[in-house]
Coordinates of C-alpha atoms and ligand atoms in Angstrom, one line a residue:
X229 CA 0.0 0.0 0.0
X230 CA 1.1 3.5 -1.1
X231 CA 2.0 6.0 2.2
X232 CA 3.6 8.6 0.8
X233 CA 1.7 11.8 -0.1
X234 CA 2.7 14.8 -2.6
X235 CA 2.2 18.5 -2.7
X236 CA 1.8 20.9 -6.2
X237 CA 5.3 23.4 -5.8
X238 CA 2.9 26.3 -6.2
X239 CA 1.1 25.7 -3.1
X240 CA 4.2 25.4 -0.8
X241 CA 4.1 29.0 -0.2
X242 CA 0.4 27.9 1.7
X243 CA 1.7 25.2 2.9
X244 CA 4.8 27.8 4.9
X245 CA 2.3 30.0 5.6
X246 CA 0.3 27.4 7.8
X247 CA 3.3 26.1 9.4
X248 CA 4.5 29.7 10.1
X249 CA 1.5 29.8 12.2
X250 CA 2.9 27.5 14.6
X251 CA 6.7 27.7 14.1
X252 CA 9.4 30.4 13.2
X253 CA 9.6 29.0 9.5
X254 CA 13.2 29.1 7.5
X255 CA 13.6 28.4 4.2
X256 CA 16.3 29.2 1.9
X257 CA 16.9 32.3 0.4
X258 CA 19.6 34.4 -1.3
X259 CA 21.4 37.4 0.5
X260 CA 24.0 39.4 -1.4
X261 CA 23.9 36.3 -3.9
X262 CA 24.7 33.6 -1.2
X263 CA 22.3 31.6 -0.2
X264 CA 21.3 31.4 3.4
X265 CA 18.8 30.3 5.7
X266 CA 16.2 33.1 6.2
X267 CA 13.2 33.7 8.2
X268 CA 10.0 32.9 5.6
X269 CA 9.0 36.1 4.4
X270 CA 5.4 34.6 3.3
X271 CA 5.5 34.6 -0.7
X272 CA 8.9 34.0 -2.1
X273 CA 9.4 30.2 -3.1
X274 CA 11.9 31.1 -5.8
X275 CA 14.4 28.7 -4.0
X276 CA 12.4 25.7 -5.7
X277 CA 14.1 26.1 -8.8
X278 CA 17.9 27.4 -7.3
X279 CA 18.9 26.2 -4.6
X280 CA 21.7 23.7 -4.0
X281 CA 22.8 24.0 -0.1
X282 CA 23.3 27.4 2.2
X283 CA 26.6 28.7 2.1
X284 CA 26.3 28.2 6.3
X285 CA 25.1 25.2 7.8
X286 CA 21.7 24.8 9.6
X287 CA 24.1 24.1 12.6
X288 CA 24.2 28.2 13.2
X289 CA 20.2 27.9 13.9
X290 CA 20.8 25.3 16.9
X291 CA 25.0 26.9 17.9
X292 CA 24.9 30.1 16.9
X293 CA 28.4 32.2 15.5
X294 CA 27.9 34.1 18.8
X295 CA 26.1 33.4 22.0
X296 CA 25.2 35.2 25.3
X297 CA 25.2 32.5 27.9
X298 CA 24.5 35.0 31.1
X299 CA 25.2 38.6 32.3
X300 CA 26.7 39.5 35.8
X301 CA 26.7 42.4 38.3
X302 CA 28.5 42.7 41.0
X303 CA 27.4 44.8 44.5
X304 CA 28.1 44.9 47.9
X305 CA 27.0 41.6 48.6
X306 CA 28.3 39.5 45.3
X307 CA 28.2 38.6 41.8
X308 CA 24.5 38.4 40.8
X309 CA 24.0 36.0 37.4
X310 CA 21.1 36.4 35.1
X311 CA 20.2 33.8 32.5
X312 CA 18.9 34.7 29.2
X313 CA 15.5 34.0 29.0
X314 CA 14.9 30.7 26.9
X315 CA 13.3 31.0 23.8
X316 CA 10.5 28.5 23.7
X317 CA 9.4 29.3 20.2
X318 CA 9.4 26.6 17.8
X319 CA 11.2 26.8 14.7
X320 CA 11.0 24.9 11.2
X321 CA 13.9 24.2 8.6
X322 CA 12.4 23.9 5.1
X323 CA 14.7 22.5 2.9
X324 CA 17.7 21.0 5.0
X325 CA 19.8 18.9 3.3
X326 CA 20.5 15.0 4.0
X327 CA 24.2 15.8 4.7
X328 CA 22.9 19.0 6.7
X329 CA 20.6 17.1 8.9
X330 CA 23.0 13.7 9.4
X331 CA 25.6 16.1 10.7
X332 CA 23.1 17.3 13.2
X333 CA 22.8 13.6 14.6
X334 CA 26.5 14.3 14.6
X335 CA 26.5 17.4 17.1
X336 CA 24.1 15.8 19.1
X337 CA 27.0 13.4 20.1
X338 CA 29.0 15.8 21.3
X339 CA 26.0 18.2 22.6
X340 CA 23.4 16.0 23.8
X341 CA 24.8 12.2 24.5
X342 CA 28.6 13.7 25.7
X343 CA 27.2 16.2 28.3
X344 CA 23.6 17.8 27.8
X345 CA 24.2 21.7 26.5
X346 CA 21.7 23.6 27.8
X347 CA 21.8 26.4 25.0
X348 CA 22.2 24.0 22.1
X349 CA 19.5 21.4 23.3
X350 CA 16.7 23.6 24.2
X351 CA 16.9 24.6 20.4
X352 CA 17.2 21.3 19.0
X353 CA 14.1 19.9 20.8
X354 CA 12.0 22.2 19.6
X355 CA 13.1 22.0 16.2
X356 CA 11.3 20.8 12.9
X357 CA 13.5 19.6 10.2
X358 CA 11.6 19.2 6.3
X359 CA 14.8 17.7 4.0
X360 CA 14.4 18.7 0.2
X361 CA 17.1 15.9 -1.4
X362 CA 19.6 17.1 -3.3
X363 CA 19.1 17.0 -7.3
X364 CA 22.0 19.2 -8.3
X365 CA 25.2 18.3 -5.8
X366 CA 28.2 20.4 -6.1
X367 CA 31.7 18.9 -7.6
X368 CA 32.8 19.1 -4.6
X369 CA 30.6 16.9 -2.7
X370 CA 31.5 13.8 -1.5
X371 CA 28.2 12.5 1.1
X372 CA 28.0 8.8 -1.1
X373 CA 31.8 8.4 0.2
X374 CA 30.4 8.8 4.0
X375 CA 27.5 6.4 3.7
X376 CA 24.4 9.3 2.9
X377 CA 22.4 9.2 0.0
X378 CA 22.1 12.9 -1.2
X379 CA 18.0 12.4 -2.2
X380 CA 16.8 10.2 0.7
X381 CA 17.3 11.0 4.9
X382 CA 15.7 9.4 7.7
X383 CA 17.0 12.3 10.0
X384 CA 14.3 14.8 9.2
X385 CA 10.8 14.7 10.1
X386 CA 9.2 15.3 6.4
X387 CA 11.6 14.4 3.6
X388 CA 10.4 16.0 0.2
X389 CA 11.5 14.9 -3.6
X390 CA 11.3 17.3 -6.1
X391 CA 9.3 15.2 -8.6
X392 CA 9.0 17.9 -11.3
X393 CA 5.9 20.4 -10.4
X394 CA 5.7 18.6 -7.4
X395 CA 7.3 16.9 -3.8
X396 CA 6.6 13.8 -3.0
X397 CA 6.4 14.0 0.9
X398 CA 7.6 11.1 3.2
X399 CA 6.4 11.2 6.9
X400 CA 9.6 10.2 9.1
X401 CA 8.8 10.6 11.9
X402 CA 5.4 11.3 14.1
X403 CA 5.9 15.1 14.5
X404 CA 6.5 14.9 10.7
X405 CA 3.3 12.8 10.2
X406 CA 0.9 15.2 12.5
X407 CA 2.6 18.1 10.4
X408 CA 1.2 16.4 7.4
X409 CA -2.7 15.5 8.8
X410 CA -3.2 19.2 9.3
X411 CA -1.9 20.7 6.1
X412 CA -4.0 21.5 3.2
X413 CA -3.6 20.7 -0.4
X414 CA -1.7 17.4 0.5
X415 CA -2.7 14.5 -1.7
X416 CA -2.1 10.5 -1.8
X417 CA 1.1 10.1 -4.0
X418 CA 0.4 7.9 -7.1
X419 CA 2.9 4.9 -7.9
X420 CA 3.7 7.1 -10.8
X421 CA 4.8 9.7 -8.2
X422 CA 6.3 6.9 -6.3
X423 CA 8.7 5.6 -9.3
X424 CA 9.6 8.8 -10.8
X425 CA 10.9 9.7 -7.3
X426 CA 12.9 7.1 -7.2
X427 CA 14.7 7.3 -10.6
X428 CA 15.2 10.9 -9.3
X429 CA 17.2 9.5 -5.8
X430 CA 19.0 7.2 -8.0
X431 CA 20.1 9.8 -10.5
X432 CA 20.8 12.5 -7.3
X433 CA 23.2 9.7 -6.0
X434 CA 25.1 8.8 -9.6
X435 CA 25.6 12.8 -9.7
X436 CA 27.8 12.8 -6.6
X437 CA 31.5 12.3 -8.3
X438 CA 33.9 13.4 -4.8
X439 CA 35.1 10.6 -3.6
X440 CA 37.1 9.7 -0.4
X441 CA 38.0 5.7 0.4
X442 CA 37.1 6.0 4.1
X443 CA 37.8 2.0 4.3
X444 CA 40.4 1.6 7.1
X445 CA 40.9 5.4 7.2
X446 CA 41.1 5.5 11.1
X447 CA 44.2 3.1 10.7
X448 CA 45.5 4.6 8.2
X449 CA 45.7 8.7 9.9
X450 CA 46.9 6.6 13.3
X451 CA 49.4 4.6 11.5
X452 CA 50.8 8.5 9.6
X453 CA 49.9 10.9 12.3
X454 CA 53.6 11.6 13.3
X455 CA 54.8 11.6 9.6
X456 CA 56.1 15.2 9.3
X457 CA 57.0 15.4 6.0
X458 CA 52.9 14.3 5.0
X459 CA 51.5 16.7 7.0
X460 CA 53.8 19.5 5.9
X461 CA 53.3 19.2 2.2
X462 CA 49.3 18.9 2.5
X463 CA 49.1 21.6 4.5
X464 CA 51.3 24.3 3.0
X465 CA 48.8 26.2 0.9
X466 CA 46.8 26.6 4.0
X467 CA 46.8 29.9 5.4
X468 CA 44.6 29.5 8.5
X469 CA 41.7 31.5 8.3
X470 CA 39.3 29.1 9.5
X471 CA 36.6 29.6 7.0
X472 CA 36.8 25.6 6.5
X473 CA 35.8 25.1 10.3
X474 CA 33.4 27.8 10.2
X475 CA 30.9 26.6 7.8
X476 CA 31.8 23.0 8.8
X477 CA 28.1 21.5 9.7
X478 CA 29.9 19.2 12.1
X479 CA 32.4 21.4 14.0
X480 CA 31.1 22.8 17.4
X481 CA 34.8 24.5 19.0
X482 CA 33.7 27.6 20.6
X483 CA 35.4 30.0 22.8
X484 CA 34.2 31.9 26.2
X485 CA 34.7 35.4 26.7
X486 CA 33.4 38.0 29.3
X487 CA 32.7 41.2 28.2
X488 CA 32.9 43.5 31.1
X489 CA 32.3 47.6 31.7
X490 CA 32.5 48.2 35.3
X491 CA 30.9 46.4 37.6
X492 CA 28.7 44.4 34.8
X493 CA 29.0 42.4 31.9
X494 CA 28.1 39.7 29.7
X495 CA 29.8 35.8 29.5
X496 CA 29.3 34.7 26.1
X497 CA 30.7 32.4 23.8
X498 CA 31.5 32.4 19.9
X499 CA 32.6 29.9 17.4
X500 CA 36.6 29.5 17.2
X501 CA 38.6 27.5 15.2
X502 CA 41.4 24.5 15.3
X503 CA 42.8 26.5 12.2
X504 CA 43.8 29.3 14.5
X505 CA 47.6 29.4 15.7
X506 CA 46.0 30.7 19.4
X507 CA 43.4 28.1 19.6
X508 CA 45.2 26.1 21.5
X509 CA 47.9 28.6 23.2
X510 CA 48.2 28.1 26.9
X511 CA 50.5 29.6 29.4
X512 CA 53.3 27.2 29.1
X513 CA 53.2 26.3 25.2
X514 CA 51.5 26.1 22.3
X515 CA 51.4 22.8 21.2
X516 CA 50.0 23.4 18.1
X517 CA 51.9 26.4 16.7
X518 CA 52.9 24.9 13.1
X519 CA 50.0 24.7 10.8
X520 CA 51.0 21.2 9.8
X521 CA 49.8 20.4 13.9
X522 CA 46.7 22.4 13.2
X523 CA 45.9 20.8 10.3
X524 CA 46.2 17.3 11.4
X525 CA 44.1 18.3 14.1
X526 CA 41.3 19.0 11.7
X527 CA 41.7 15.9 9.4
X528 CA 42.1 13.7 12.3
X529 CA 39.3 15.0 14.6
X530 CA 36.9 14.0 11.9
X531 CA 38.0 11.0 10.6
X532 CA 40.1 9.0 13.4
X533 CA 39.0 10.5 17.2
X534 CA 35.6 11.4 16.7
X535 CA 35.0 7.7 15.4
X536 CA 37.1 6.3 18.0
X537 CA 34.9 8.5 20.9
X538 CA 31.3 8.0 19.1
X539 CA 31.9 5.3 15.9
X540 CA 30.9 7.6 13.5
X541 CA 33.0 10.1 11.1
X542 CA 32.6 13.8 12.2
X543 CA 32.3 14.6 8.0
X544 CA 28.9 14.4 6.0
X545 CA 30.8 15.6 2.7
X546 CA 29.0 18.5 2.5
X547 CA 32.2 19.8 0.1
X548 CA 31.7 23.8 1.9
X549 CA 35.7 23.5 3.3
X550 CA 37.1 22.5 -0.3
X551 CA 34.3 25.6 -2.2
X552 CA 34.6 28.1 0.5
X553 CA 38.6 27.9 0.8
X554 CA 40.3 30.8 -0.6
X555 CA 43.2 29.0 -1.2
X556 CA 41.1 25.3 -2.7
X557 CA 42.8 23.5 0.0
X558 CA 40.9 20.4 -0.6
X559 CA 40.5 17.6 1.9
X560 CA 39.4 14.9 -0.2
X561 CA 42.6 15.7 -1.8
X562 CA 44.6 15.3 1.7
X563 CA 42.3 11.8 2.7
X564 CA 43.3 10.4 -0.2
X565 CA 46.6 10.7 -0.5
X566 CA 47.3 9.1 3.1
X567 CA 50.6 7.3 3.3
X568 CA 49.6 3.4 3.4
X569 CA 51.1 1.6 6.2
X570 CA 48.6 -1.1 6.9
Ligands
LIG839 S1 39.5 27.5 4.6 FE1 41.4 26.8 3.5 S2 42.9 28.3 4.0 FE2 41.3 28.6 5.5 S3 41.9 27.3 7.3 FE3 40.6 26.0 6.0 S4 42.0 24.9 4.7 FE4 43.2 26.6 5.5
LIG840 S1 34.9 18.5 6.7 FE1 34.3 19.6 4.9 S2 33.1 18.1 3.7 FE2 33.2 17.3 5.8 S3 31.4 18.0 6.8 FE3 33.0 19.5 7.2 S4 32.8 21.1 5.6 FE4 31.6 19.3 5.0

């Protein structure tokens, strides 16, 4: 028996309007030709027939670039801390992308299961997440490499298929399915609906040419991690500006600073970077001053300690750290050329 339903693109703008009745609604859109996630401005649906994946991951929605954690005053009798007030409002994502939302699973690791994050989690919970596949991946993605199929996701609540003038809808999960019961103009799919959707996941998966052989890959950074001479050439072109780490959906490094005038001020905390020669400065040494260290760092976070501490590589192959370098340091480029010692 058929359970998928299907909507006409030209009644999606409803569709956002209901939702935006209930949730703070995002969708893409382009600013200053990028695009981004943006607040739904009730009509334009334009980014049905442009969009490939925001510049910036959905991860600034849930950890965001910079974030007030409490202010503090201090009187006669003490400090005195106020927390911001939590904002309980709901919010949607319309067209995250499966690499987008797997890497999500992939914070919650560090955010949720490691220790509980009460500024990243309160968001997170009340988050909706529609996935749109992917029908037009960049060169530089590489997702089919890390085990995601750029048109299908089970780590949404709604995942859509651009069948033509319409998305075919699959229901996830049971927020995704109550979503769904209330909307209007939502029909039964047909098998018609149901087969051309397919043909479009398989085409969507064939168009993904980056490649990375992540068989034995933990092994293999392990077995070259102290090989200088590697490290040095792959990362010479780098110039650490951290963009890569930045718009990385999956990396969550974040500084704390206070921000005091007088007797008051304001703890908050804002992304940082491995890339940076300070990030890891302390007041004996810097044990990560050459940018062959920092690099490493990055390529080895991802793809040998984060799978050693959760069984899972820390990289969707999204492909933003190889288009958004100014310098096309690529790190398919870098995983692939691993000395082989096993
Ligand atoms: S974006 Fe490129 S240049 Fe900048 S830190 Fe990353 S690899 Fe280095
Ligand atoms: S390392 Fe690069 S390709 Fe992998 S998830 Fe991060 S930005 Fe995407």
């Amino acid at each position: 028996m058929l359970k998928n339903k299907k909507i006409s693109k030209r009644a999606i703008g409803n569709l956002l309007n209901e939702w935006s009745q209930e949730f703070t609604v995002f969708v893409p859109s382009r600013e200053r030709g990028v695009a981004v996630l943006s607040k739904w401005d009730g009509k334009d649906t334009s980014f049905t027939g442009w969009y490939r994946n925001t510049a910036q991951p959905a991860k600034a929605n849930f950890f965001p670039p910079a974030e007030k954690m409490f202010s503090f005053q201090k009187d006669k009798e003490g400090y005195h801390v106020e927390l911001p007030s939590s904002d309980e409002h709901k919010q949607l994502i319309f067209g995250i992308r499966p690499c987008d939302a797997r890497a999500l699973i992939i914070l919650d690791m560090t955010f949720k299961d490691l220790y509980e994050d009460p500024y990243y989690l309160p968001k997170r919970n009340n988050m909706v997440l529609i996935g749109l596949g992917c029908t037009n991946p960049y060169d530089s993605c590489f997702c089919t490499s890390l085990g995601i199929n750029p048109g299908e996701s089970t780590d949404v609540d709604l995942m859509l298929t651009d069948i033509g003038d319409q998305f075919l809808i699959e229901e996830i999960t049971e927020v995704g399915k109550e979503l769904i019961a209330k909307a209007s103009q939502v029909e039964e799919a047909t098998e018609a609906d149901e087969a051309e959707a397919r043909e479009v996941k398989k085409a969507s998966y064939n168009k993904v040419t980056g490649k990375v052989d992540t068989e034995g890959i933990k092994e293999k950074l392990l077995s070259c991690f102290e090989d200088q001479d590697f490290w040095e050439k792959v990362s010479a072109k780098c110039i650490s500006c951290g963009i890569c780490t930045f718009l990385c959906p999956t990396c969550y490094c974040f500084d704390i600073n206070d921000e005091l005038v007088r007797r008051q001020g304001t703890r908050f905390r804002s992304w940082d970077s491995c890339a940076f020669p300070v990030y890891t400065k302390m007041p004996m040494e810097n044990p990560r001053l050459e940018k062959w260290r920092r690099v490493r760092q990055k390529v080895c976070h991802k793809f040998e300690f984060y799978p050693m501490n959760f069984d899972i590589i820390a990289c969707v192959g999204c492909g933003r750290c190889i288009r958004q370098c100014p310098v096309n340091w690529d790190i398919t480029q870098t995983l692939n050329s691993l000395p082989t010692r096993v």
